[in-house]
PDB file of C-alpha atoms in Angstrom:
ATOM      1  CA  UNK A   1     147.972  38.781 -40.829  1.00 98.00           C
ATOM      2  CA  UNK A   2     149.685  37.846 -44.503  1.00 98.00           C
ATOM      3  CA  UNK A   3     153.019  36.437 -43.861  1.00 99.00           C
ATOM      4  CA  UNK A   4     155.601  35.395 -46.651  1.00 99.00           C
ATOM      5  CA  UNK A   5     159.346  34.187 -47.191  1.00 99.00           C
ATOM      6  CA  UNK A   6     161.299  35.323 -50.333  1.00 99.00           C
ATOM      7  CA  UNK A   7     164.514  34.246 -51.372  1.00 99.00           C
ATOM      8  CA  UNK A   8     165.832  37.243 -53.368  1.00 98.00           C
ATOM      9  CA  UNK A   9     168.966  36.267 -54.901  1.00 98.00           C
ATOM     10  CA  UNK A  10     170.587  39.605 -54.322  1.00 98.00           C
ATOM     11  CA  UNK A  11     168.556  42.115 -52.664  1.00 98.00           C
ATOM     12  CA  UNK A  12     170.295  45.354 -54.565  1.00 98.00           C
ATOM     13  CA  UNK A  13     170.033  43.998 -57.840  1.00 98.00           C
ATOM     14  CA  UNK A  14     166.707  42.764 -57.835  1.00 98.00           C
ATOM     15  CA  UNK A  15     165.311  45.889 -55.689  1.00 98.00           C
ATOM     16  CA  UNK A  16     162.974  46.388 -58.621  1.00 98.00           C
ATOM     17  CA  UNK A  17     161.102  43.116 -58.485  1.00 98.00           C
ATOM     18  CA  UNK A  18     161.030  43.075 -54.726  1.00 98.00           C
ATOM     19  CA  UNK A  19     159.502  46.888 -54.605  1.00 98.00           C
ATOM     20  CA  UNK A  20     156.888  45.860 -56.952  1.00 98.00           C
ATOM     21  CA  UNK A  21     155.642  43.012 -55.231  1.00 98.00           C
ATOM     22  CA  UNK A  22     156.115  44.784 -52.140  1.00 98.00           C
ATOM     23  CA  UNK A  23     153.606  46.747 -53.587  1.00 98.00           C
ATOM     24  CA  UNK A  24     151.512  44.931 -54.864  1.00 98.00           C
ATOM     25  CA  UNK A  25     150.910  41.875 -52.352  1.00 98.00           C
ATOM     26  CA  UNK A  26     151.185  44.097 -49.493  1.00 98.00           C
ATOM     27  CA  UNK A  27     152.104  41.330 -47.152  1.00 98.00           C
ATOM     28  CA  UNK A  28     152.497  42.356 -42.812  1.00 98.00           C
ATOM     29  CA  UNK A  29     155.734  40.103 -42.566  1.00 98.00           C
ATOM     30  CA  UNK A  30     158.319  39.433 -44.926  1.00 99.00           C
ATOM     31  CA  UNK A  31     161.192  37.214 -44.473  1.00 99.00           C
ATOM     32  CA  UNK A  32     164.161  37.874 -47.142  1.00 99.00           C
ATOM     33  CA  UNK A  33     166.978  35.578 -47.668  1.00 99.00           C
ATOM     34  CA  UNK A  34     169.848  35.279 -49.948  1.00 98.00           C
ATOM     35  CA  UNK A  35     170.197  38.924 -49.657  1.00 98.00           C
ATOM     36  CA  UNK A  36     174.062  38.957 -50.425  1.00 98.00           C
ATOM     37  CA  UNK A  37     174.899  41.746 -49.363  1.00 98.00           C
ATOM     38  CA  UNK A  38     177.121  43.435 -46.331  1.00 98.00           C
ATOM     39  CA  UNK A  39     175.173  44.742 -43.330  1.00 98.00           C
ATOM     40  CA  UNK A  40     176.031  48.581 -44.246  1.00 98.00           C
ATOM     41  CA  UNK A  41     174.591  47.906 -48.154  1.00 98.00           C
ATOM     42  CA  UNK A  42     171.086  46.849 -46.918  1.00 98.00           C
ATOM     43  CA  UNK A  43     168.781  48.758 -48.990  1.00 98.00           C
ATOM     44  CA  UNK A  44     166.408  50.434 -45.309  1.00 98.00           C
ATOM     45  CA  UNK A  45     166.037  53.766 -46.969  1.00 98.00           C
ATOM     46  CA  UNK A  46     163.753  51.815 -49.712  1.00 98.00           C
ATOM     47  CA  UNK A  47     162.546  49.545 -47.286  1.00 98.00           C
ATOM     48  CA  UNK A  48     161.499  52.082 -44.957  1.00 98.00           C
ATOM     49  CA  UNK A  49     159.724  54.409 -48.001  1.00 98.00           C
ATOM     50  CA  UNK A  50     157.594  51.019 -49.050  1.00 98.00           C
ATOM     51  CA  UNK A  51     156.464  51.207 -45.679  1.00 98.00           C
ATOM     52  CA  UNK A  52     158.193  48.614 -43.971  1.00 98.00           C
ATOM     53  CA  UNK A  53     160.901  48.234 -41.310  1.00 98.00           C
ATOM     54  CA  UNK A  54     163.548  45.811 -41.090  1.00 98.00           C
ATOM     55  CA  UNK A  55     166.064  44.157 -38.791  1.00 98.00           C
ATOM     56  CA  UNK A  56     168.677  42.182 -41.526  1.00 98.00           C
ATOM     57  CA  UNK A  57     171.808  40.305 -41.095  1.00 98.00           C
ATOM     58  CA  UNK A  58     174.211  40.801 -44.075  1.00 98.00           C
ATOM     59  CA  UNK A  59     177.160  39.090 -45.572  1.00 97.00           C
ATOM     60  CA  UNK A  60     179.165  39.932 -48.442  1.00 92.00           C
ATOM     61  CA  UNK A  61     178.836  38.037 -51.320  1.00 89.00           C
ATOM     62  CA  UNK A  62     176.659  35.579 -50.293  1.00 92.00           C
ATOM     63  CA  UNK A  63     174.170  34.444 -47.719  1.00 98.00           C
ATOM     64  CA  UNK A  64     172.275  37.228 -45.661  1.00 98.00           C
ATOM     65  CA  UNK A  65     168.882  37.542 -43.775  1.00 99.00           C
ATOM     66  CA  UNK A  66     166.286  40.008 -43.047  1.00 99.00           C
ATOM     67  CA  UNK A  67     162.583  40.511 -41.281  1.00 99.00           C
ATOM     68  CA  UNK A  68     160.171  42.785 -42.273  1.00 98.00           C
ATOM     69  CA  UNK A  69     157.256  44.636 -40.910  1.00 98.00           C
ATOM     70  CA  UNK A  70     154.611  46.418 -42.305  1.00 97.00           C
ATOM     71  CA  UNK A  71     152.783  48.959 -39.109  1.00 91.00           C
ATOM     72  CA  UNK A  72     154.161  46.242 -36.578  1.00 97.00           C
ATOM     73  CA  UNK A  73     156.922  47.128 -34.241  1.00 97.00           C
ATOM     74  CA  UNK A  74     159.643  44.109 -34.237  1.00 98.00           C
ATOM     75  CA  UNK A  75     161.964  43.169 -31.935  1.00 98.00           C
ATOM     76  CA  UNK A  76     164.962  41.125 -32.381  1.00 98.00           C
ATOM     77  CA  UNK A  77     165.390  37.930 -30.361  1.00 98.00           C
ATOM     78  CA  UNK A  78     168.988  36.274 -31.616  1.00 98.00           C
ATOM     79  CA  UNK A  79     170.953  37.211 -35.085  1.00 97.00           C
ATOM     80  CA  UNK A  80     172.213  33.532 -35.129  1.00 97.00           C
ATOM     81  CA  UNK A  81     171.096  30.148 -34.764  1.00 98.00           C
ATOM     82  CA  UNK A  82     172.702  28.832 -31.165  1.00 97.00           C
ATOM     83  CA  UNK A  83     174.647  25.581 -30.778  1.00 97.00           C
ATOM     84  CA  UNK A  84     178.248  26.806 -32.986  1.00 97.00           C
ATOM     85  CA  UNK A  85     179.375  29.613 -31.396  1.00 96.00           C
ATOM     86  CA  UNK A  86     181.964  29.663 -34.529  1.00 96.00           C
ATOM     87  CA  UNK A  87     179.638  29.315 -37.365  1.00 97.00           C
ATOM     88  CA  UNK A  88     179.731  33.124 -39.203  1.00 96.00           C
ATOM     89  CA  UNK A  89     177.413  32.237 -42.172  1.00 98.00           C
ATOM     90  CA  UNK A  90     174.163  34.742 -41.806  1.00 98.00           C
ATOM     91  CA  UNK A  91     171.827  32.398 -42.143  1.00 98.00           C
ATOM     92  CA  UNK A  92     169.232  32.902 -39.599  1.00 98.00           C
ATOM     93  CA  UNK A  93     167.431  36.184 -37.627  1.00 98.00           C
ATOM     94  CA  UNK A  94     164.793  35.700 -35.010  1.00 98.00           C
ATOM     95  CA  UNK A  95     162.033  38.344 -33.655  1.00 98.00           C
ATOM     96  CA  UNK A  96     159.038  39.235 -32.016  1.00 98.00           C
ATOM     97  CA  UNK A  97     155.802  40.625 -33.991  1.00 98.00           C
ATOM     98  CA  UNK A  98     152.618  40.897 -32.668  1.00 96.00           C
ATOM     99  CA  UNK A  99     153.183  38.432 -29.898  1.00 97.00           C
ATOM    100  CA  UNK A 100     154.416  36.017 -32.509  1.00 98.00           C
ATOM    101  CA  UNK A 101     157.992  34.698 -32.987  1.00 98.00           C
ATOM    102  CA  UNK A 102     159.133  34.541 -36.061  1.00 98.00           C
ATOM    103  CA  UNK A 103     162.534  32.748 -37.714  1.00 99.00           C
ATOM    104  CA  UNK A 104     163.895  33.525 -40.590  1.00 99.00           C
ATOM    105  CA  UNK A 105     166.595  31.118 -42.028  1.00 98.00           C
ATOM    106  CA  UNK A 106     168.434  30.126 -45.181  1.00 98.00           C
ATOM    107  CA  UNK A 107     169.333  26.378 -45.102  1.00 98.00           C
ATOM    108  CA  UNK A 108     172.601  25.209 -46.035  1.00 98.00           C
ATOM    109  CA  UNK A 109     172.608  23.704 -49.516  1.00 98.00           C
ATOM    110  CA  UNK A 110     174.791  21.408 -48.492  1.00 98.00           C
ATOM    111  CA  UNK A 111     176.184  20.351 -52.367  1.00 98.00           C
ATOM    112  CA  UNK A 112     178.055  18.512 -53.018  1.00 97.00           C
ATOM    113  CA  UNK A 113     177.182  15.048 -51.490  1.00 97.00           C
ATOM    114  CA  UNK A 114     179.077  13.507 -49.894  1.00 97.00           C
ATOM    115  CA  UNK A 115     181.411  16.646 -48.318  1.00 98.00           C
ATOM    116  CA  UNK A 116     181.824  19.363 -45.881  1.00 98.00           C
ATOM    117  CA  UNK A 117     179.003  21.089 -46.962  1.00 98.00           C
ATOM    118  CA  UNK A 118     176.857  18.214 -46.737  1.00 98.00           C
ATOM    119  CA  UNK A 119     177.980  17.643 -43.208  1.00 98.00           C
ATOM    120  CA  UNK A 120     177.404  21.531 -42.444  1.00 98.00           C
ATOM    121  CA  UNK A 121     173.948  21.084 -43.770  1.00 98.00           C
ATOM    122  CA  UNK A 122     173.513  18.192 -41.277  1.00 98.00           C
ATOM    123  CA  UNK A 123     175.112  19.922 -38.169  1.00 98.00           C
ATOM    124  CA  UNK A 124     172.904  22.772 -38.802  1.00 98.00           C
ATOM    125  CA  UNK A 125     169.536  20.729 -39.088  1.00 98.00           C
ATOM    126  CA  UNK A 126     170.254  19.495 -35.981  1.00 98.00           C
ATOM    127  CA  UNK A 127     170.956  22.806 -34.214  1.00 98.00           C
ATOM    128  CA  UNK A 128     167.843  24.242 -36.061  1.00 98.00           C
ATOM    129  CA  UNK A 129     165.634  21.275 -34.286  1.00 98.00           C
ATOM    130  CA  UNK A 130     166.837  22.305 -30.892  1.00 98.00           C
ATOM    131  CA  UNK A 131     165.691  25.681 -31.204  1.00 98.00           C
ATOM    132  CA  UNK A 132     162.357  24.409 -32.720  1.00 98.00           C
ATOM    133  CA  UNK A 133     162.030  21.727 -29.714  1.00 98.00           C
ATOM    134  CA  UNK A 134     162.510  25.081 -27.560  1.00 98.00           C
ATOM    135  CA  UNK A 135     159.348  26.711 -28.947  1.00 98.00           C
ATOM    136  CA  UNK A 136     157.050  23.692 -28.600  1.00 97.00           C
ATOM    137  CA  UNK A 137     157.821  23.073 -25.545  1.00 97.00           C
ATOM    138  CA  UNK A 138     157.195  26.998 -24.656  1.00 97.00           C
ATOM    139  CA  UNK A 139     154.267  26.742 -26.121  1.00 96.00           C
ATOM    140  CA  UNK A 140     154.404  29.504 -28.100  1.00 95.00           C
ATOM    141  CA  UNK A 141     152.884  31.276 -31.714  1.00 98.00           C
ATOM    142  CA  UNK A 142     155.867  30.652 -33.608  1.00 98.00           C
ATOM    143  CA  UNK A 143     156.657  30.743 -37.529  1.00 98.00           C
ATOM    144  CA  UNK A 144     159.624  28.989 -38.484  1.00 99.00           C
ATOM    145  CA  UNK A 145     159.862  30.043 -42.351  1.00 99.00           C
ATOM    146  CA  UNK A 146     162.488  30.554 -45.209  1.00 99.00           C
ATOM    147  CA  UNK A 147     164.262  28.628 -48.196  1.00 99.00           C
ATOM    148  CA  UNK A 148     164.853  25.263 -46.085  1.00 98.00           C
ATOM    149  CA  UNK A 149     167.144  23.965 -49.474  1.00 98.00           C
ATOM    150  CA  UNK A 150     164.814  21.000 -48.426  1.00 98.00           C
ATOM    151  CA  UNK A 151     162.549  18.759 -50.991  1.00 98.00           C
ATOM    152  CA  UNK A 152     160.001  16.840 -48.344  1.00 98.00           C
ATOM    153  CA  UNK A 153     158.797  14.479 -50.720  1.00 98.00           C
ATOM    154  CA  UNK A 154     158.559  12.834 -54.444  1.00 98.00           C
ATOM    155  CA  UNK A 155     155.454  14.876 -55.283  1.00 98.00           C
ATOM    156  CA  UNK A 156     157.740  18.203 -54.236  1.00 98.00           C
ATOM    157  CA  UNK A 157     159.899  18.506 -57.211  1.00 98.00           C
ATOM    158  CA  UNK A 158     159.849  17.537 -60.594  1.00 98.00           C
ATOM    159  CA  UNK A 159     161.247  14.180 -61.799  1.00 97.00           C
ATOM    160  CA  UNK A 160     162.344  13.382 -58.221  1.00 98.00           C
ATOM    161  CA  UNK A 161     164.240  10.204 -59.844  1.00 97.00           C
ATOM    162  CA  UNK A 162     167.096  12.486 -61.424  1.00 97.00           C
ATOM    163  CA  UNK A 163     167.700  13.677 -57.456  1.00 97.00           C
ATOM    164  CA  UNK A 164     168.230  11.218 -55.461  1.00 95.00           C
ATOM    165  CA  UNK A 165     172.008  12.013 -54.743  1.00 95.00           C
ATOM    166  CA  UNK A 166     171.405  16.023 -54.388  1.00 98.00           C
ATOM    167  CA  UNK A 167     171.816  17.326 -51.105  1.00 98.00           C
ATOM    168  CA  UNK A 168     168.306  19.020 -51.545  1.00 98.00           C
ATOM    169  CA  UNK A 169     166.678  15.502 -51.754  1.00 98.00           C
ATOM    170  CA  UNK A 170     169.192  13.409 -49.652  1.00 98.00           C
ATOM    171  CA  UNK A 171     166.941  10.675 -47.101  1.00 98.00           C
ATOM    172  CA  UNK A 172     168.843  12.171 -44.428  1.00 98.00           C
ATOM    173  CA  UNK A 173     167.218  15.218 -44.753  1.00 98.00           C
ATOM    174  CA  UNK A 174     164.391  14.496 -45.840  1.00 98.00           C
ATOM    175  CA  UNK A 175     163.654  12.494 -42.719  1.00 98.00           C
ATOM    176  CA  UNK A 176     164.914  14.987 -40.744  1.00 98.00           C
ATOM    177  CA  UNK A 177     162.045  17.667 -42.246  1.00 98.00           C
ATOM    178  CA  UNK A 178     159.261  14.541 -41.930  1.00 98.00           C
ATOM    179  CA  UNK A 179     160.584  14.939 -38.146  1.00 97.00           C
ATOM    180  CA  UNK A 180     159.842  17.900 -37.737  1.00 97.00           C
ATOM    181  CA  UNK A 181     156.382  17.735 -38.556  1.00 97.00           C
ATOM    182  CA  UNK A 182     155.883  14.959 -35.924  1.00 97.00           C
ATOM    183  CA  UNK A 183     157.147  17.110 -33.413  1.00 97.00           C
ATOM    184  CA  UNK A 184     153.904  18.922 -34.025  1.00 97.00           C
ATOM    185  CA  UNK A 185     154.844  21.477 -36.506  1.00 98.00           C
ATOM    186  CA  UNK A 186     152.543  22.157 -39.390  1.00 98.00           C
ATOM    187  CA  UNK A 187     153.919  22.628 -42.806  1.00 98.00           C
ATOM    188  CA  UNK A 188     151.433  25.685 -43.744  1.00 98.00           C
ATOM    189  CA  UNK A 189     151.353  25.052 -47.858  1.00 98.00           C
ATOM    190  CA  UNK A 190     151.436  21.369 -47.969  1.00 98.00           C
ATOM    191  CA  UNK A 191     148.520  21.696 -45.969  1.00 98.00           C
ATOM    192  CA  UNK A 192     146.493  23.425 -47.927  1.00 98.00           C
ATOM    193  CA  UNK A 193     147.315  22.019 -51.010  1.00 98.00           C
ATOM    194  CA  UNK A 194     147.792  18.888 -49.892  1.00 98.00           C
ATOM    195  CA  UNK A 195     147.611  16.922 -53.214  1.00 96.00           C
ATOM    196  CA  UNK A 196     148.497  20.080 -55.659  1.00 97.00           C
ATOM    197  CA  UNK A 197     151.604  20.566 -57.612  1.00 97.00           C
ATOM    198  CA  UNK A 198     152.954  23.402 -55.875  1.00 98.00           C
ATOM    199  CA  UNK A 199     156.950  24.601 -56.579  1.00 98.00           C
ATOM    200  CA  UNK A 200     158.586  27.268 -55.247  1.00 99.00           C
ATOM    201  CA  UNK A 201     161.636  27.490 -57.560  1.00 98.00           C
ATOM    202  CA  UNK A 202     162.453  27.250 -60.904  1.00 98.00           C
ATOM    203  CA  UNK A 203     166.128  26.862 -61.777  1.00 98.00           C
ATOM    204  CA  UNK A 204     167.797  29.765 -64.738  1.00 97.00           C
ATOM    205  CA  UNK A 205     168.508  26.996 -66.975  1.00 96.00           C
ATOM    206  CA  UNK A 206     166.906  24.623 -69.461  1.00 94.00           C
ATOM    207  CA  UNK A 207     163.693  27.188 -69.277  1.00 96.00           C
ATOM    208  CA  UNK A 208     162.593  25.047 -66.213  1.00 98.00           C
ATOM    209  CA  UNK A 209     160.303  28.303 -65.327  1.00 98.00           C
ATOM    210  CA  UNK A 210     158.043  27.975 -68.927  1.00 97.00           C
ATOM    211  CA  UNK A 211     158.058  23.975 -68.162  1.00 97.00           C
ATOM    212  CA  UNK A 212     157.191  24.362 -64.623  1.00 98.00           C
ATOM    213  CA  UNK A 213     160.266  22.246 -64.302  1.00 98.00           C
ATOM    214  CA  UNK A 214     160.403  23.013 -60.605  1.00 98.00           C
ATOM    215  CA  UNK A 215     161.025  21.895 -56.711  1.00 98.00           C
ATOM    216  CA  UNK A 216     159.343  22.958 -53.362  1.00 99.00           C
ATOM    217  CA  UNK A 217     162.217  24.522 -51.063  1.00 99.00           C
ATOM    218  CA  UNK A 218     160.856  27.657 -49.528  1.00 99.00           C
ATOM    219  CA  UNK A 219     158.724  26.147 -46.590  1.00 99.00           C
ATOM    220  CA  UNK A 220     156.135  28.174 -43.864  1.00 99.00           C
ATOM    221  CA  UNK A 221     156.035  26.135 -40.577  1.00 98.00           C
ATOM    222  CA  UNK A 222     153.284  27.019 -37.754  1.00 98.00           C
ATOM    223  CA  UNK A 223     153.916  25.957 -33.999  1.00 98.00           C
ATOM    224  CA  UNK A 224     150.882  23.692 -32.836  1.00 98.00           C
ATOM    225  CA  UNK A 225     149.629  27.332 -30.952  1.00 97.00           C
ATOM    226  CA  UNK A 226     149.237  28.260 -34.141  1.00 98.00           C
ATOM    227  CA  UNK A 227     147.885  25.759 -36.484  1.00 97.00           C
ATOM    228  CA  UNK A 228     144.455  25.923 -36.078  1.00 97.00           C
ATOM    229  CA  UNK A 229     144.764  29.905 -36.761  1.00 98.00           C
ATOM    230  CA  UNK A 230     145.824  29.387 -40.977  1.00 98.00           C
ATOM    231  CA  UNK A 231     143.244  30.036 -43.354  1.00 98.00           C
ATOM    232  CA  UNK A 232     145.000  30.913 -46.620  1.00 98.00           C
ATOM    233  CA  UNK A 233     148.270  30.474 -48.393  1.00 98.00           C
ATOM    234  CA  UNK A 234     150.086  30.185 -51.804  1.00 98.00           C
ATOM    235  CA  UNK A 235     152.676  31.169 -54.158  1.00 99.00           C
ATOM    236  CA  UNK A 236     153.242  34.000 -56.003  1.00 99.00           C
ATOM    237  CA  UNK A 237     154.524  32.398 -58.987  1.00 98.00           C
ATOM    238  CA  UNK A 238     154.068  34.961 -61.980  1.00 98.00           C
ATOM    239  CA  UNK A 239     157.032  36.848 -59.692  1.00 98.00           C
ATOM    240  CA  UNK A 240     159.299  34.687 -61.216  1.00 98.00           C
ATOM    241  CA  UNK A 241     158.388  35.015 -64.396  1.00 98.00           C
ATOM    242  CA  UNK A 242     158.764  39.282 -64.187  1.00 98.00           C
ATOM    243  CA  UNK A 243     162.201  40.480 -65.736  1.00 97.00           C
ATOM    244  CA  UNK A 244     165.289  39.833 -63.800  1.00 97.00           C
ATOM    245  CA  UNK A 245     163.438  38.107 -61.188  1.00 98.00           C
ATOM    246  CA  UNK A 246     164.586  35.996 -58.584  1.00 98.00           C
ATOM    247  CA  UNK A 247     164.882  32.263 -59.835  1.00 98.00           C
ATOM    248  CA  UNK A 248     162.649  31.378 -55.953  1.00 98.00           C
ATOM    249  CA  UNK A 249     159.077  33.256 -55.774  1.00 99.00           C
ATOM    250  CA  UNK A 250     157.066  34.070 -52.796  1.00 99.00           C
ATOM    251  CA  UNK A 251     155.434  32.352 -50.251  1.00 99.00           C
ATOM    252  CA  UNK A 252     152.711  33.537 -48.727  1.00 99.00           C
ATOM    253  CA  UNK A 253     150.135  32.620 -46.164  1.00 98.00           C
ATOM    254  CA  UNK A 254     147.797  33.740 -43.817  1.00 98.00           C
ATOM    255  CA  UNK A 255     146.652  33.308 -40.320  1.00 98.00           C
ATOM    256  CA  UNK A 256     144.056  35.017 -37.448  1.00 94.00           C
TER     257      UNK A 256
END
């Protein structure tokens, strides 16, 4: 089973590029975020004539979630990540495929530190744990995947020196992701490429893409039921490079 995250930047206007790779890496699961775009203006007609159906979570402007499947059924667990029963931000979607839960999120940013959106960032992490805590302790085949706005480490992005006050590379969250994985879940890539170069997105600007001026941010984590089941991953990076692309590329991995 082929399983991948891609932050689109705008599902409608980069239908194109998603379509194509659709196509062309024929992955089983896809989770979208950044799809900015309101519930009614998800693009399921297209969807569904790639092949694939969908359960999304839209937002105007901004934000905005989906799951998709590719011959699988799917059923939808939660639309929102519990613990703030006022948070509106459509930033995570949960399901069922093939016995497997899967969660789909887009991480607060959290820019600029120090701030409100910093603290959101933090608030959220620590809701997002819970929920992870939940599904170790169930014991369950679980995926928790998407653009974390997370850099783990120094060897994740590229002159980490020039980040140190970003909210993407704060210690605060970075422990909080290094947590995580002591909790016993398995960061899929880092695994497998565990002393490669290996970046995820490549800012508009400053032709960071041509220098592979880049950061690690979209992130595939397996529940210990599944770790022992991964046997390939990477990144589709030539995505980004294809006209009007998304400035993220897919992630991709595989497991029995």
């Amino acid at each position: 089973m082929k399983i991948a995250t891609y932050n689109v930047n705008g599902v409608n206007g980069r239908l194109p590029v998603l379509l194509r790779w659709l196509e062309e890496a024929q992955p089983d699961i896809v989770c979208l975020q950044e799809l900015k775009a309101p519930q009614e203006r998800f693009p399921i007609k297209e969807i569904n004539d790639a092949g694939y159906n969908a359960i999304w979570k839209g937002q105007k402007s901004w934000n905005g979630v989906a799951i998709l499947t590719k011959n699988m059924e799917i059923t939808e667990v939660q639309r929102s990540l519990p613990g703030d029963a006022d948070d509106d931000q459509s930033r995570y979607i949960e399901a069922i495929i093939n016995q497997t839960v899967i969660c789909c999120l887009y991480l607060p940013n959290g820019n600029p530190f120090p701030g409100p959106k910093f603290d959101y960032k933090l608030s959220w992490i620590k809701r997002l744990k819970k929920r992870m805590d939940e599904l170790i302790k169930m014991d369950l085949p679980a995926v928790v995947i998407g653009d974390f706005n997370i850099i783990p480490t120094p060897s994740d992005v590229y002159k980490p020196e020039r980040w140190e006050d970003n909210a993407l590379y704060r210690p605060e969250v970075k422990t909080a992701y290094q947590q995580l994985l002591k909790k016993g879940w398995t960061d899929a890539i880092r695994t497998l490429y565990p002393d490669e170069t290996v970046y995820t997105f490549w800012d508009y600007l400053y032709k960071s893409y041509s220098r592979n001026a880049g950061m690690r941010l979209d992130h595939i984590l397996l529940s210990p039921y599944l770790a022992g089941n991964l046997k390939s991953g990477g990144v589709d990076k030539e995505v980004r490079g294809w006209e009007k692309s998304s400035d993220h590329a897919p992630v991709w991995i595989t497991i029995d």
